[in-house]
CSV table of C-alpha atoms in Angstrom, one decimal:
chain,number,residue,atom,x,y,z
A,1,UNK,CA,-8.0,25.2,-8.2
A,2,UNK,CA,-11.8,24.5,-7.4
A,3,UNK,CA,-13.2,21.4,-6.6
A,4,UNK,CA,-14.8,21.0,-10.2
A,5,UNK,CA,-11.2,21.7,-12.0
A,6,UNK,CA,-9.5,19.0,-9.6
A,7,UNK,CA,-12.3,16.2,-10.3
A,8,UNK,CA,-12.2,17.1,-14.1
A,9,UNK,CA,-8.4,16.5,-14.0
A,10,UNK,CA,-8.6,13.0,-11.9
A,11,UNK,CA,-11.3,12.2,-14.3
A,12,UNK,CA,-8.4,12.2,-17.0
A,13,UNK,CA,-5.8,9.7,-14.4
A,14,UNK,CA,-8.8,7.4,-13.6
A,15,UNK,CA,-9.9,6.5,-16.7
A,16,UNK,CA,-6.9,4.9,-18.0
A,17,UNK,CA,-6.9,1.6,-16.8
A,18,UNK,CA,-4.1,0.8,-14.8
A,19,UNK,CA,-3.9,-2.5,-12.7
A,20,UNK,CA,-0.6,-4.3,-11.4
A,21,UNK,CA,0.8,-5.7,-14.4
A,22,UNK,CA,-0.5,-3.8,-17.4
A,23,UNK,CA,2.3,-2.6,-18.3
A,24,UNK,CA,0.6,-0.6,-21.7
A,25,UNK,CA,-1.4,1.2,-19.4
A,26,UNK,CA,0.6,2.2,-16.6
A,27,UNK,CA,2.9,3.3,-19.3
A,28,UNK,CA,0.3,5.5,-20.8
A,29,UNK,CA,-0.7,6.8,-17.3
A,30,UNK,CA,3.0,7.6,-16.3
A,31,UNK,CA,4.1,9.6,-19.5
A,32,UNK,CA,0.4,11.7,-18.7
A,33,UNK,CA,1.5,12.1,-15.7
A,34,UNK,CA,4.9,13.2,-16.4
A,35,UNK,CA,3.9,15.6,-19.0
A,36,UNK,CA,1.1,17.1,-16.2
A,37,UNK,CA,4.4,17.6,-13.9
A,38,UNK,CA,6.5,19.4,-16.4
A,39,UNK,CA,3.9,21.3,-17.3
A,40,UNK,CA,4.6,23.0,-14.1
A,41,UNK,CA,7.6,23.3,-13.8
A,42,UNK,CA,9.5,19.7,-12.5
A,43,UNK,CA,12.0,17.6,-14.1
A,44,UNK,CA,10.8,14.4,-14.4
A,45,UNK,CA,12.4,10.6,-14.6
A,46,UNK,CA,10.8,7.7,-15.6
A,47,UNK,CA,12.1,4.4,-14.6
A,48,UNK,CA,11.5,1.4,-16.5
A,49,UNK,CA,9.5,-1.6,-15.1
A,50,UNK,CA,11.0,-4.5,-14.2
A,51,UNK,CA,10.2,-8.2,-13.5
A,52,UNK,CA,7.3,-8.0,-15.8
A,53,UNK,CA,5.7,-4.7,-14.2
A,54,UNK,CA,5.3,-1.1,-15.2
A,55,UNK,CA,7.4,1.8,-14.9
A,56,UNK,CA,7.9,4.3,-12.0
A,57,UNK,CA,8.2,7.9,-12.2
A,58,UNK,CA,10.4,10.6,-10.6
A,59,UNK,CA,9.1,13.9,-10.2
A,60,UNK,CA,11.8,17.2,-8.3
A,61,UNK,CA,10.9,20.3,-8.1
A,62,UNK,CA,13.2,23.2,-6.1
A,63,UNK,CA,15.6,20.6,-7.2
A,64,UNK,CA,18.2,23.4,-7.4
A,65,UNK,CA,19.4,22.2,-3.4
A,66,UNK,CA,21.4,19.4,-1.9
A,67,UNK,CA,19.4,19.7,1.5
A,68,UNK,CA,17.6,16.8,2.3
A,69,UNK,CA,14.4,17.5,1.2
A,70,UNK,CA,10.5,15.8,1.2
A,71,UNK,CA,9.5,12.5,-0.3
A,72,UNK,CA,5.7,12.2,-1.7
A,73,UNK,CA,4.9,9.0,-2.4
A,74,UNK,CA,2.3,7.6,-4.3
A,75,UNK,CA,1.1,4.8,-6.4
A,76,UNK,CA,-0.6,4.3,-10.0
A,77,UNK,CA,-1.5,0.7,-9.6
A,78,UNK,CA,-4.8,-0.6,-8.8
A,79,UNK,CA,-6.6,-3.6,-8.1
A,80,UNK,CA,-9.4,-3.7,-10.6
A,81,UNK,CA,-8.8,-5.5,-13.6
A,82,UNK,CA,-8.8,-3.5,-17.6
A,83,UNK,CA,-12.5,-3.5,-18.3
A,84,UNK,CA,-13.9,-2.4,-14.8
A,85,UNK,CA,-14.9,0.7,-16.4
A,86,UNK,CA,-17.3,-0.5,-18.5
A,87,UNK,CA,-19.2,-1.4,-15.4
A,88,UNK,CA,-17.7,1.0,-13.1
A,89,UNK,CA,-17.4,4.4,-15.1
A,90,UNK,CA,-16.4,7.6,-13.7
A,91,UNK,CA,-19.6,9.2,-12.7
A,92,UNK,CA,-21.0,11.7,-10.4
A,93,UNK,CA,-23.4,11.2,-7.7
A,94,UNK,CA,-23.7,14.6,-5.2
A,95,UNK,CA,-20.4,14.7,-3.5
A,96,UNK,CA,-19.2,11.6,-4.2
A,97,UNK,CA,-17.0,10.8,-7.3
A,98,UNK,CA,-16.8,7.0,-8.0
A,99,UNK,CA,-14.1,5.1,-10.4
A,100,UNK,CA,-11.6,2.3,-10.3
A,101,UNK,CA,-8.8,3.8,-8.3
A,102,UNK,CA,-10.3,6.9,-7.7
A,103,UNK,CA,-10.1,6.5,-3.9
A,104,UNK,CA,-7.0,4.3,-3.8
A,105,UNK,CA,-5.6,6.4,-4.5
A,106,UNK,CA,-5.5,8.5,-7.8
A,107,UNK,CA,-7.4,11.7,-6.6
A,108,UNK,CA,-4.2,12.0,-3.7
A,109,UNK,CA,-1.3,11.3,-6.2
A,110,UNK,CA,-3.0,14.4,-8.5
A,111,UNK,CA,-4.0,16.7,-5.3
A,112,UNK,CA,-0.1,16.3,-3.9
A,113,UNK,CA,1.3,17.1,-7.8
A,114,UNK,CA,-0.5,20.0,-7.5
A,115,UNK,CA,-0.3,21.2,-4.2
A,116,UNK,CA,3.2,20.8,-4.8
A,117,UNK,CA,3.3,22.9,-7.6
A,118,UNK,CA,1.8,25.4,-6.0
A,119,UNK,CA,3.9,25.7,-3.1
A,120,UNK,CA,7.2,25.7,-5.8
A,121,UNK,CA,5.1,29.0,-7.2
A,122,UNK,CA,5.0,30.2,-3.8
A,123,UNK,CA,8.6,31.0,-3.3
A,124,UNK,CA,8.2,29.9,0.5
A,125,UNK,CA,9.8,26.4,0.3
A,126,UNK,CA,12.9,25.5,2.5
A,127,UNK,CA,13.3,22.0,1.1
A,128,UNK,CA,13.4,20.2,-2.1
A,129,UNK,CA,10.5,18.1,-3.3
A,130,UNK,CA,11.2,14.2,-4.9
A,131,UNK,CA,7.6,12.8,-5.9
A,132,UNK,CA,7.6,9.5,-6.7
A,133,UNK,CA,4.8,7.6,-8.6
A,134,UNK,CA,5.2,3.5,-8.3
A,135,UNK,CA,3.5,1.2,-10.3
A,136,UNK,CA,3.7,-2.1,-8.5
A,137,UNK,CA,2.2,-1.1,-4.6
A,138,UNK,CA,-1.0,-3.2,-4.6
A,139,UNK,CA,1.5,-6.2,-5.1
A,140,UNK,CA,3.7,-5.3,-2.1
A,141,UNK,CA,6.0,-3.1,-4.3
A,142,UNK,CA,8.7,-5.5,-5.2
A,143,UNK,CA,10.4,-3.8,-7.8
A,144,UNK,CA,10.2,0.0,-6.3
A,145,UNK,CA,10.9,-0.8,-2.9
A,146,UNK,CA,14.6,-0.1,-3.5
A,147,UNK,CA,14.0,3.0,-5.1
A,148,UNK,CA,11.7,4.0,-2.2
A,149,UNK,CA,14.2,3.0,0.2
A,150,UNK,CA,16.7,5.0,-1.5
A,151,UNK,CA,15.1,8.2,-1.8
A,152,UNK,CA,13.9,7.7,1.8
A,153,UNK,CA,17.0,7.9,3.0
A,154,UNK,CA,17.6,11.0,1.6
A,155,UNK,CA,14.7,12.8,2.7
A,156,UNK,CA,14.3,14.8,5.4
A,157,UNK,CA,10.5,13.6,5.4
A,158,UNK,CA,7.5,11.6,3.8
A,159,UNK,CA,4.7,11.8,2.9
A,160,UNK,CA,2.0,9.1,2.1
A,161,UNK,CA,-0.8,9.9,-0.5
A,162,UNK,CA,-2.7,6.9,0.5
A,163,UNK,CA,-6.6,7.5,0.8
A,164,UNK,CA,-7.8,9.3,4.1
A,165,UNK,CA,-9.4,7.4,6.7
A,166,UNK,CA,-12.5,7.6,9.0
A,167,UNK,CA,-13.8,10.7,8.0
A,168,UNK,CA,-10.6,12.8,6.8
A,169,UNK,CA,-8.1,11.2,9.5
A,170,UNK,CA,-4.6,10.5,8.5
A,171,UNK,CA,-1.9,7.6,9.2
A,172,UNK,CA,0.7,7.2,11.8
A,173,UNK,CA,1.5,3.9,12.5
A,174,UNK,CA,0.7,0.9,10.4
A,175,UNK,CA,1.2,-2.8,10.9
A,176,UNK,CA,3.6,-5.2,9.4
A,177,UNK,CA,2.4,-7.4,7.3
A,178,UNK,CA,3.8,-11.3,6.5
A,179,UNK,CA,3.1,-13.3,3.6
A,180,UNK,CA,4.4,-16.5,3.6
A,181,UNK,CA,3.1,-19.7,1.2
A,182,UNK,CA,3.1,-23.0,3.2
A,183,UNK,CA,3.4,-26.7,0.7
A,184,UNK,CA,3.6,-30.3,2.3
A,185,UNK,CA,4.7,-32.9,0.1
A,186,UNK,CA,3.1,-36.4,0.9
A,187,UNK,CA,3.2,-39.6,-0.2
A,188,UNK,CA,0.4,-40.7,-2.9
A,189,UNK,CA,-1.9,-43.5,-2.1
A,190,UNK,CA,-4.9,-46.3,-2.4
A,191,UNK,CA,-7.5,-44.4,0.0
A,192,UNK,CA,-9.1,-47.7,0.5
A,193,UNK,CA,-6.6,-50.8,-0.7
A,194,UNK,CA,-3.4,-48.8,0.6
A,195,UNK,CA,-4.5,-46.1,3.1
A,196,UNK,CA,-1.3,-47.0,5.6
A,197,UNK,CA,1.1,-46.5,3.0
A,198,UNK,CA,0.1,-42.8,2.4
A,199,UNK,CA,0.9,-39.7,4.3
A,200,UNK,CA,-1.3,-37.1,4.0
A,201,UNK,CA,0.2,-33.4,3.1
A,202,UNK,CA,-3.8,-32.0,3.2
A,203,UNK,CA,-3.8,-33.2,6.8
A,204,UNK,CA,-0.3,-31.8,7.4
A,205,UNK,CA,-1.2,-28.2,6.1
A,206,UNK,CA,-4.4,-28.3,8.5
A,207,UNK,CA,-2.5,-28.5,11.4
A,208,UNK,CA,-0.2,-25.9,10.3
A,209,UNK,CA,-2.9,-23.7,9.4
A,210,UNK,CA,-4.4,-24.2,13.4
A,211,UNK,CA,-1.2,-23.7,14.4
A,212,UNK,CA,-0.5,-20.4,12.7
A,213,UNK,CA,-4.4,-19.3,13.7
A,214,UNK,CA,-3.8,-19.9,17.1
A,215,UNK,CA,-1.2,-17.1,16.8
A,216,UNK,CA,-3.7,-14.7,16.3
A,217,UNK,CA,-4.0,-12.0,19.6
A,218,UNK,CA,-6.1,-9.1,19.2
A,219,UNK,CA,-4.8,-8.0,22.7
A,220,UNK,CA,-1.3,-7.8,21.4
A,221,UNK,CA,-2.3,-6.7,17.7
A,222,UNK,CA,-1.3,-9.9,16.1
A,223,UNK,CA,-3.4,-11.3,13.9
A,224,UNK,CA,-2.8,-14.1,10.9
A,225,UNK,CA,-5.2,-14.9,8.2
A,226,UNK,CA,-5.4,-18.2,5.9
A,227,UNK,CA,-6.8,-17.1,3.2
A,228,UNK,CA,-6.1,-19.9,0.6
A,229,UNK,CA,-5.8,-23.5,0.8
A,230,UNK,CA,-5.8,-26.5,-1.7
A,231,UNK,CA,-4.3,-29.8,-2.8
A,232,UNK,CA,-4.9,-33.4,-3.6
A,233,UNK,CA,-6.1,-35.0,-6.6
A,234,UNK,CA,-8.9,-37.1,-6.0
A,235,UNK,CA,-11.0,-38.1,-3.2
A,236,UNK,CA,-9.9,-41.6,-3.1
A,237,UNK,CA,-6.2,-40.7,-3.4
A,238,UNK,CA,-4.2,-39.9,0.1
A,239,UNK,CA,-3.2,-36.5,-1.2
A,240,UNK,CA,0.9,-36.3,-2.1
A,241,UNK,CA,0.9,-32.0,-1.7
A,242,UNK,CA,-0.8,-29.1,-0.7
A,243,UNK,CA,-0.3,-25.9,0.1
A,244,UNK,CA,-1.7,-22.6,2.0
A,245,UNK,CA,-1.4,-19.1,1.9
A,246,UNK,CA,-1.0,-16.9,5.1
A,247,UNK,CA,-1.3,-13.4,5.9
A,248,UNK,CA,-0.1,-12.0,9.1
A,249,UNK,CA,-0.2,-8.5,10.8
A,250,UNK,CA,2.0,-7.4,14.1
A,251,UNK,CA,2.2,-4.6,15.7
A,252,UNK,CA,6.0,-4.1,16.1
A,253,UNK,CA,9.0,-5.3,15.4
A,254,UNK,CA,9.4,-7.4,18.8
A,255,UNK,CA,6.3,-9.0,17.7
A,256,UNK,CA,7.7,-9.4,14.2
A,257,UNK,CA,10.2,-11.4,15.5
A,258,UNK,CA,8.7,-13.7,17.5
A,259,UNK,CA,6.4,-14.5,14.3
A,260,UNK,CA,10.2,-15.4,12.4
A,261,UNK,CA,10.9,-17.4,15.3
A,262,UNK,CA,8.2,-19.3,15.1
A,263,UNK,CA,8.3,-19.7,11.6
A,264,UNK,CA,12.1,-20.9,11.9
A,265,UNK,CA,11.3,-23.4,14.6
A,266,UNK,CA,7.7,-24.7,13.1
A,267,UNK,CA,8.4,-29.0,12.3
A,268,UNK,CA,6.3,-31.0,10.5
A,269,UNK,CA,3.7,-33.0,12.7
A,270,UNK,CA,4.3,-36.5,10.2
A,271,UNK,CA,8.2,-36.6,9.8
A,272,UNK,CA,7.4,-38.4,6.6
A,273,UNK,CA,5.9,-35.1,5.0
A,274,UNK,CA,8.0,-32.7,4.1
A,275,UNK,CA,7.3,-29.2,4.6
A,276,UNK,CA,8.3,-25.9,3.1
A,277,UNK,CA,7.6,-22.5,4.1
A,278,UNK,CA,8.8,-19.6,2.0
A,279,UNK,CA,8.4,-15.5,1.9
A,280,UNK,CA,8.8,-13.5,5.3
A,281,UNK,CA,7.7,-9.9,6.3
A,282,UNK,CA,6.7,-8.1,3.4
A,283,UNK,CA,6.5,-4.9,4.7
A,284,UNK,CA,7.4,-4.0,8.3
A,285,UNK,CA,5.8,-2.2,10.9
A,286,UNK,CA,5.3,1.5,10.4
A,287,UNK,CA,5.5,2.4,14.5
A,288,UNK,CA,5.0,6.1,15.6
A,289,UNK,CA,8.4,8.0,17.1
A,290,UNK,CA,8.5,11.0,18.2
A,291,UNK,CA,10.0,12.5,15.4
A,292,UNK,CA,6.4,11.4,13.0
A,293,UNK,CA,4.5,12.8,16.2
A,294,UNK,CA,5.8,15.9,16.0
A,295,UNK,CA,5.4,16.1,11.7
A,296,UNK,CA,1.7,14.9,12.6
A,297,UNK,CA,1.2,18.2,15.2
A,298,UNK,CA,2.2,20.2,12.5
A,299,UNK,CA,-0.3,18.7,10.2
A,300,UNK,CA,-2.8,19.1,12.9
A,301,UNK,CA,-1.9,22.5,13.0
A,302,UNK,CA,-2.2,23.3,9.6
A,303,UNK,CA,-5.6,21.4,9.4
A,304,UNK,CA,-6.8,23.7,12.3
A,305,UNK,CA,-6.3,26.8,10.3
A,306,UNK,CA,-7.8,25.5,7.6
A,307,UNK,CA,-10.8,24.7,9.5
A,308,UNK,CA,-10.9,21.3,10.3
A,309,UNK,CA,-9.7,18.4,12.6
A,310,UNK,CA,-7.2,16.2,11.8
A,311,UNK,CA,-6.7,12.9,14.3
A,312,UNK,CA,-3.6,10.2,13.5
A,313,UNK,CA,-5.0,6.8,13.5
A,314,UNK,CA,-3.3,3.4,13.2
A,315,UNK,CA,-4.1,1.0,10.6
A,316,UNK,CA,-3.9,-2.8,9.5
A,317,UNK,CA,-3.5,-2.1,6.1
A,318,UNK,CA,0.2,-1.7,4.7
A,319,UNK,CA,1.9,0.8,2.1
A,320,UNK,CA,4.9,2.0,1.1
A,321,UNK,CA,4.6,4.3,4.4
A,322,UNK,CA,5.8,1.1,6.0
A,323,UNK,CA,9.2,0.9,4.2
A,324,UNK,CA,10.3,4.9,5.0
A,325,UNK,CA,8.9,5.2,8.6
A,326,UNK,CA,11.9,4.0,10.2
A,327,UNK,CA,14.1,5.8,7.6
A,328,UNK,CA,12.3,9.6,7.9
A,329,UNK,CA,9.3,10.9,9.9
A,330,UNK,CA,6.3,9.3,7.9
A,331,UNK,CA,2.8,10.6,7.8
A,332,UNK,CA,0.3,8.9,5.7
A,333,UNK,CA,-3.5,8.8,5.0
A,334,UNK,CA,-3.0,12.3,2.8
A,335,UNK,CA,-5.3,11.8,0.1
A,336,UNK,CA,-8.6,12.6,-0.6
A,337,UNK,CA,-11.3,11.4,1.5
A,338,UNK,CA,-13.9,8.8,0.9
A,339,UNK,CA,-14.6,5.1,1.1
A,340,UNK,CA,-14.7,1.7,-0.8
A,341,UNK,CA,-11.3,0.8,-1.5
A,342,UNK,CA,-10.9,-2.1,-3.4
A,343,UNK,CA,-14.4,-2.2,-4.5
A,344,UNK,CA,-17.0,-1.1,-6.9
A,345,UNK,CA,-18.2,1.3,-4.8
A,346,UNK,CA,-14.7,3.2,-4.3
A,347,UNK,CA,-15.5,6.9,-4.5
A,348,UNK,CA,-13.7,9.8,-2.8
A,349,UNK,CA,-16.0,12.9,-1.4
A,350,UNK,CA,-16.0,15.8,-4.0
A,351,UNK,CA,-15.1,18.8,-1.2
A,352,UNK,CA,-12.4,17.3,0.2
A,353,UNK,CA,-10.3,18.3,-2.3
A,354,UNK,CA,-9.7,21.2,-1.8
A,355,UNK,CA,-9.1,20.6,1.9
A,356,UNK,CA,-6.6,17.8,1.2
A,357,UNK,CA,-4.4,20.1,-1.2
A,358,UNK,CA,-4.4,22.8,1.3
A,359,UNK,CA,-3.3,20.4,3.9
A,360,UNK,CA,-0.1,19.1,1.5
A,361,UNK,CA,0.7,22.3,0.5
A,362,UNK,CA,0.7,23.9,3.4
A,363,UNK,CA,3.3,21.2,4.9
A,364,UNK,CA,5.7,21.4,2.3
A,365,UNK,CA,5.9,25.4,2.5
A,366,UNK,CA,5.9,24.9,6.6
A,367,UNK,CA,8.6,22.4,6.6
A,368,UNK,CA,12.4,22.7,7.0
């Protein structure tokens, strides 16, 4: 397929709205989707949402094996909301194609379906292929990570159609990511007739939030990230609750769990405010063994005789990558390249398509 037959196909996936949640169009994108794969040649399964989300879809081809075989994994979820097209459209622009999901990650999810039909037509491949389509990743995936998990297992190997980075590099190693929500709960009173009979939970939650800043080391890779914060009532009312939001990024797991130690041992600074800290590590760290070394020289190797370079970079940003790494050798970053992610100026570059799809295809016929 050319460039120009690719783009007009991703043009299709792109301009059905799908964010997190909209369930009527990740619906509509899935069954497209499902009917693209069996038109050559896979037996599909779609999953129905849950917990208020959309539904998932299982795509096998060379299913004819028990061998453990490869995992593709990518997502139909995006971040901008139904309606972004009317200000965002699918256009052209030179070698860059911009849309909402375009670069995260659409264009990789349809480049991996087809290089993966094409190397079924090939008669060259050792192992079976599972490709599975989630609807719920920009939210941490919490009704597909089972399903991930599970396929994982069985898989011999996996592979991560997140967006490329820096250029055309891919992914080896990831961070784990926290999230946790942190609420005081005070004691409500007079700010200026009654101030010693309140306790303050805003105070309370800005110590906690120093104390979880301070845990920030760029030396060790950790870094945490308050990113919300609110409460009280009124200015002249000692404030009964609030509450913050933290994000946190480690490098490993050691570092992961000194973080939960932390966490376990953290106490209120005013023993009248109660605190309460819930969630944990959403997704944990994706660390390079040497078994996803050696999958990412054979990628290199493939991208060689193609004609380009191919480097494995580590990244902040978490995917589903991060739940199958320690499960099967994980390389990620295999989707088209380009920039903007999570923006309205996500576009992916037109002639990297073609690369990209050559790259997939040539690991799953190279694989065993």
């Amino acid at each position: 397929m050319t460039d120009d037959t690719l783009l007009d196909a991703i043009r299709h996936w792109v301009e059905v709205e799908t964010p997190t949640g909209h369930v009527a169009g990740l619906t509509r994108l899935v069954q497209m989707v499902a009917a693209d794969y069996a038109a050559i040649g896979a037996e599909t399964e779609i999953v129905a949402g849950t917990g208020g989300q959309g539904p998932h879809l299982i795509a096998r081809l060379n299913a004819g094996t028990s061998n453990a075989g490869i995992l593709i994994l990518s997502h139909l979820d995006t971040v901008h909301p139904v309606g972004t097209l009317a200000d965002f459209p699918f256009q052209i622009k030179g070698d860059r194609a911009f849309g909402p999901g375009i670069y995260d990650m659409k264009a990789g999810a349809y480049i991996a379906m087809q290089a993966a039909g094409a190397a079924a037509r090939s008669g060259t491949l050792s192992l079976p292929i599972t490709h599975l389509f989630v609807s719920d990743e920009e939210i941490g995936s919490p009704t597909s990570q089972a399903l991930i998990e599970d396929l994982a297992r069985r898989s011999k190997y996996v592979l991560v159609t997140e967006p490329a980075r820096e250029g055309g590099q891919i992914v080896i190693a990831r961070k784990g990511v926290f999230r946790y929500r942190a609420e005081a709960f005070g004691r409500p009173a007079h700010s200026g007739a009654r101030h010693q009979d309140g306790r303050s939970a805003i105070a309370e939650i800005a110590r906690l939030t120093l104390a979880f800043e301070a845990l920030t080391d760029y030396d060790s890779g950790t870094t945490v990230n308050v990113g919300m914060i609110g409460g009280g009532t009124a200015a002249n009312v000692v404030p009964a609750h609030a509450y913050a939001e933290i994000d946190l990024r480690v490098d490993n797991l050691a570092a992961a769990r000194a973080v939960e130690d932390f966490v376990a041992g953290y106490r209120p600074h005013d023993p009248d405010v109660r605190l309460q800290i819930t969630g944990g590590l959403n997704r944990p760290p994706y660390e390079t063994s040497p078994a996803i070394q050696d999958l990412f020289t054979t990628a290199a190797t493939i991208a060689h005789d193609i004609g380009f370079t191919l480097k494995g970079l580590k990244t902040g940003g978490g995917s589903d990558g991060n739940f199958t790494a320690a499960l099967a050798p994980t390389l990620d970053g295999l989707g088209a390249d380009g920039a903007g992610g999570h923006t309205l100026e996500e576009y992916i570059r037109v002639s990297s398509l073609t690369e990209r799809l050559r790259l997939l295809q040539g690991l799953m016929e190279r694989l065993t």
